[in-house]
Structures are given as structure tokens and as C-alpha cells.
mmCIF file of C-alpha atoms in Angstrom:
data_model
loop_
_atom_site.group_PDB
_atom_site.id
_atom_site.type_symbol
_atom_site.label_atom_id
_atom_site.label_comp_id
_atom_site.label_asym_id
_atom_site.label_seq_id
_atom_site.Cartn_x
_atom_site.Cartn_y
_atom_site.Cartn_z
ATOM 1 C CA UNK M 1 68.225 -66.770 -118.186
ATOM 2 C CA UNK M 2 65.116 -65.717 -116.118
ATOM 3 C CA UNK M 3 66.884 -67.197 -112.910
ATOM 4 C CA UNK M 4 70.101 -65.371 -113.416
ATOM 5 C CA UNK M 5 67.829 -62.067 -113.569
ATOM 6 C CA UNK M 6 66.291 -63.018 -110.296
ATOM 7 C CA UNK M 7 69.471 -63.293 -108.465
ATOM 8 C CA UNK M 8 70.908 -59.962 -109.786
ATOM 9 C CA UNK M 9 67.856 -58.357 -108.446
ATOM 10 C CA UNK M 10 68.343 -60.232 -105.067
ATOM 11 C CA UNK M 11 71.794 -58.834 -105.154
ATOM 12 C CA UNK M 12 70.673 -55.225 -105.668
ATOM 13 C CA UNK M 13 67.946 -55.415 -102.926
ATOM 14 C CA UNK M 14 70.795 -56.708 -100.180
ATOM 15 C CA UNK M 15 72.720 -53.934 -101.089
ATOM 16 C CA UNK M 16 69.702 -51.361 -100.794
ATOM 17 C CA UNK M 17 69.167 -53.133 -97.167
ATOM 18 C CA UNK M 18 72.926 -52.393 -96.483
ATOM 19 C CA UNK M 19 72.943 -49.063 -97.675
ATOM 20 C CA UNK M 20 69.634 -48.068 -95.613
ATOM 21 C CA UNK M 21 71.458 -49.864 -92.421
ATOM 22 C CA UNK M 22 74.234 -47.763 -92.679
ATOM 23 C CA UNK M 23 72.196 -44.326 -92.926
ATOM 24 C CA UNK M 24 70.126 -45.316 -90.236
ATOM 25 C CA UNK M 25 73.548 -45.959 -88.022
ATOM 26 C CA UNK M 26 74.966 -42.644 -89.158
ATOM 27 C CA UNK M 27 71.807 -40.739 -88.041
ATOM 28 C CA UNK M 28 71.659 -42.294 -84.856
ATOM 29 C CA UNK M 29 75.474 -41.577 -84.206
ATOM 30 C CA UNK M 30 75.022 -37.927 -85.776
ATOM 31 C CA UNK M 31 72.127 -37.670 -83.057
ATOM 32 C CA UNK M 32 74.100 -38.239 -80.291
ATOM 33 C CA UNK M 33 77.399 -36.583 -81.298
ATOM 34 C CA UNK M 34 76.294 -33.715 -83.595
ATOM 35 C CA UNK M 35 76.751 -30.889 -81.342
ATOM 36 C CA UNK M 36 80.564 -31.974 -80.844
ATOM 37 C CA UNK M 37 81.128 -32.755 -84.515
ATOM 38 C CA UNK M 38 79.723 -29.550 -85.462
ATOM 39 C CA UNK M 39 81.637 -27.843 -82.410
ATOM 40 C CA UNK M 40 84.827 -28.981 -83.631
ATOM 41 C CA UNK M 41 84.346 -28.333 -87.408
ATOM 42 C CA UNK M 42 83.584 -24.921 -86.049
ATOM 43 C CA UNK M 43 87.086 -24.417 -84.000
ATOM 44 C CA UNK M 44 89.015 -25.941 -86.945
ATOM 45 C CA UNK M 45 87.598 -23.495 -89.552
ATOM 46 C CA UNK M 46 88.473 -20.475 -87.029
ATOM 47 C CA UNK M 47 91.925 -21.737 -86.567
ATOM 48 C CA UNK M 48 92.570 -22.278 -90.340
ATOM 49 C CA UNK M 49 91.209 -18.476 -90.720
ATOM 50 C CA UNK M 50 93.757 -17.176 -88.259
ATOM 51 C CA UNK M 51 91.304 -16.686 -85.212
ATOM 52 C CA UNK M 52 91.132 -18.244 -81.886
ATOM 53 C CA UNK M 53 88.931 -21.126 -81.904
ATOM 54 C CA UNK M 54 89.203 -21.955 -78.127
ATOM 55 C CA UNK M 55 85.261 -20.982 -77.466
ATOM 56 C CA UNK M 56 84.570 -23.827 -79.918
ATOM 57 C CA UNK M 57 86.768 -26.168 -78.482
ATOM 58 C CA UNK M 58 85.560 -25.551 -75.321
ATOM 59 C CA UNK M 59 81.749 -26.188 -76.440
ATOM 60 C CA UNK M 60 82.922 -29.485 -78.188
ATOM 61 C CA UNK M 61 84.228 -30.755 -74.927
ATOM 62 C CA UNK M 62 80.837 -29.629 -72.999
ATOM 63 C CA UNK M 63 78.759 -31.549 -75.888
ATOM 64 C CA UNK M 64 80.852 -34.597 -75.515
ATOM 65 C CA UNK M 65 80.427 -34.962 -72.063
ATOM 66 C CA UNK M 66 76.779 -34.126 -72.253
ATOM 67 C CA UNK M 67 76.720 -36.911 -75.043
ATOM 68 C CA UNK M 68 78.549 -39.346 -72.360
ATOM 69 C CA UNK M 69 75.907 -38.843 -69.839
ATOM 70 C CA UNK M 70 72.895 -39.408 -72.306
ATOM 71 C CA UNK M 71 74.543 -42.399 -73.113
ATOM 72 C CA UNK M 72 74.753 -44.325 -69.433
ATOM 73 C CA UNK M 73 70.921 -42.864 -68.616
ATOM 74 C CA UNK M 74 69.547 -46.094 -70.072
ATOM 75 C CA UNK M 75 69.368 -49.891 -69.810
ATOM 76 C CA UNK M 76 68.003 -52.657 -71.041
ATOM 77 C CA UNK M 77 65.345 -52.749 -68.330
ATOM 78 C CA UNK M 78 63.840 -49.831 -69.831
ATOM 79 C CA UNK M 79 62.720 -51.215 -72.919
ATOM 80 C CA UNK M 80 61.466 -54.403 -71.459
ATOM 81 C CA UNK M 81 58.047 -53.018 -70.163
ATOM 82 C CA UNK M 82 59.360 -52.860 -66.487
#
């Protein structure tokens, strides 16, 4: 019986680690693309309200270009102490 309880605890620990890794990945993605997503949602909200959402769409495009530029600015040599 004790062995079965240890296995259940191990399964829960593995589950918690997986959830934590997913949360960290989601935070990283939001850090890179947060402005883009925020501007796209804003534009969709304005369009649904019957207003012009073109400014939000332009802002989302600008933020996406900026995020794409940040992606290519580092290489692996930046992380190995060179």
C-alpha cells in the first residue's frame, strides 16, 4: 500500500513540473508577442463595436515587426561567455 501512495505522489510531482514548464513557456511567449496580441485584440474589439480598428491593426503589425527583429539579434555565442 505504501508503494502505491509513493507512485501517486510521483505522478502528481511530474504533473506539477509539466504545468510549471508550460507556464514559463507561456510567459516567455507573451513577453515577446504581448504587444502584438494586445493590439490585435484591441482592433477586434473595436471592429465588433462597429468602430474603425485600423490603428490597432497597424500597431499590431509594428509590434510584430519589432518582436521579429529582437529574435534575430542574439546567437548562441552570446551565451557562452565570448
